[in-house]
Coordinates of C-alpha atoms in Angstrom, one line a residue:
M1 CA 0.0 0.0 0.0
E2 CA 1.3 3.4 -1.0
S3 CA 2.0 5.9 1.7
K4 CA 0.0 9.1 1.7
R5 CA 2.2 10.9 4.1
G6 CA 4.0 13.1 1.6
L7 CA 0.8 14.6 0.3
F8 CA 0.6 17.0 3.3
D9 CA 3.0 19.8 4.1
S10 CA 4.7 19.8 7.5
S11 CA 3.3 23.2 8.4
L12 CA -0.2 23.9 9.6
L13 CA -0.9 26.5 6.9
G14 CA 0.5 24.1 4.2
S15 CA -1.8 21.3 5.4
F16 CA -4.7 23.7 5.6
L17 CA -4.1 24.8 2.0
T18 CA -3.9 21.2 0.9
L19 CA -7.3 20.6 2.3
I20 CA -8.9 23.8 0.8
P21 CA -6.8 25.4 -2.0
L22 CA -6.4 29.1 -2.4
K23 CA -8.4 29.0 -5.6
I24 CA -11.5 27.9 -3.6
F25 CA -11.0 30.8 -1.1
R26 CA -10.7 33.3 -3.9
S27 CA -13.9 31.9 -5.3
F28 CA -15.7 32.4 -2.0
V29 CA -14.3 36.0 -1.7
N30 CA -15.5 36.9 -5.2
A31 CA -18.9 35.4 -4.7
S32 CA -19.4 37.1 -1.3
N33 CA -18.3 40.5 -2.6
S34 CA -20.5 40.1 -5.7
Y35 CA -23.5 39.2 -3.6
A36 CA -22.8 42.2 -1.2
R37 CA -22.6 44.7 -4.2
T38 CA -25.8 43.3 -5.6
K39 CA -27.5 43.6 -2.3
M40 CA -26.3 47.2 -1.8
E41 CA -27.4 48.2 -5.3
N42 CA -30.9 46.7 -4.9
S43 CA -31.4 47.9 -1.4
G44 CA -33.8 50.8 -2.5
G45 CA -32.2 53.4 -0.2
V46 CA -31.9 51.2 2.9
P47 CA -28.7 52.3 4.5
N48 CA -27.4 48.9 5.8
P49 CA -29.3 46.1 3.9
I50 CA -26.7 43.4 4.9
A51 CA -27.7 42.1 8.3
D52 CA -28.1 45.7 9.5
A53 CA -24.4 46.2 9.3
A54 CA -22.4 48.7 7.3
F55 CA -20.5 47.2 4.3
N56 CA -17.7 49.7 3.7
S57 CA -15.1 47.7 2.0
P58 CA -14.9 44.3 0.2
I59 CA -14.1 41.1 2.0
S60 CA -10.4 40.3 1.8
L61 CA -8.8 36.9 1.2
K62 CA -7.3 37.1 4.7
E63 CA -10.7 37.7 6.3
M64 CA -12.3 34.8 4.5
M65 CA -9.4 32.4 5.5
T66 CA -9.6 33.6 9.1
F67 CA -13.4 32.9 9.1
F68 CA -12.8 29.4 7.9
V69 CA -10.0 28.7 10.5
I70 CA -12.4 29.8 13.3
L71 CA -15.1 27.5 11.9
F72 CA -12.7 24.6 11.8
K73 CA -11.4 25.3 15.3
M74 CA -15.0 25.3 16.6
V75 CA -15.7 22.0 15.0
L76 CA -12.5 20.3 16.1
R77 CA -12.5 21.6 19.7
P78 CA -16.1 22.3 20.6
T79 CA -16.4 24.1 24.0
P80 CA -20.0 25.2 24.3
G81 CA -20.5 28.2 26.7
Q82 CA -16.8 29.0 26.7
L83 CA -14.7 31.6 24.9
Y84 CA -12.5 30.6 21.9
E85 CA -9.1 32.2 22.5

């Protein structure tokens, strides 16, 4: 049986990017920003149509990756009722 050990990078970031490539993250960022622009254009004058929050600048790749890391951490180490630090 062939070893799969060499498929993952030794660093945490490398392993994370092997699981979800940068191309996927860029796709999420583009789709999210496109949705936000459309929502703002079709708001009919409502000042904050996106969850009642101001959308001042597009979502960055770093923000999207950080969001996914938080989600993964919450799934891998669930601690209901406690802070995630």
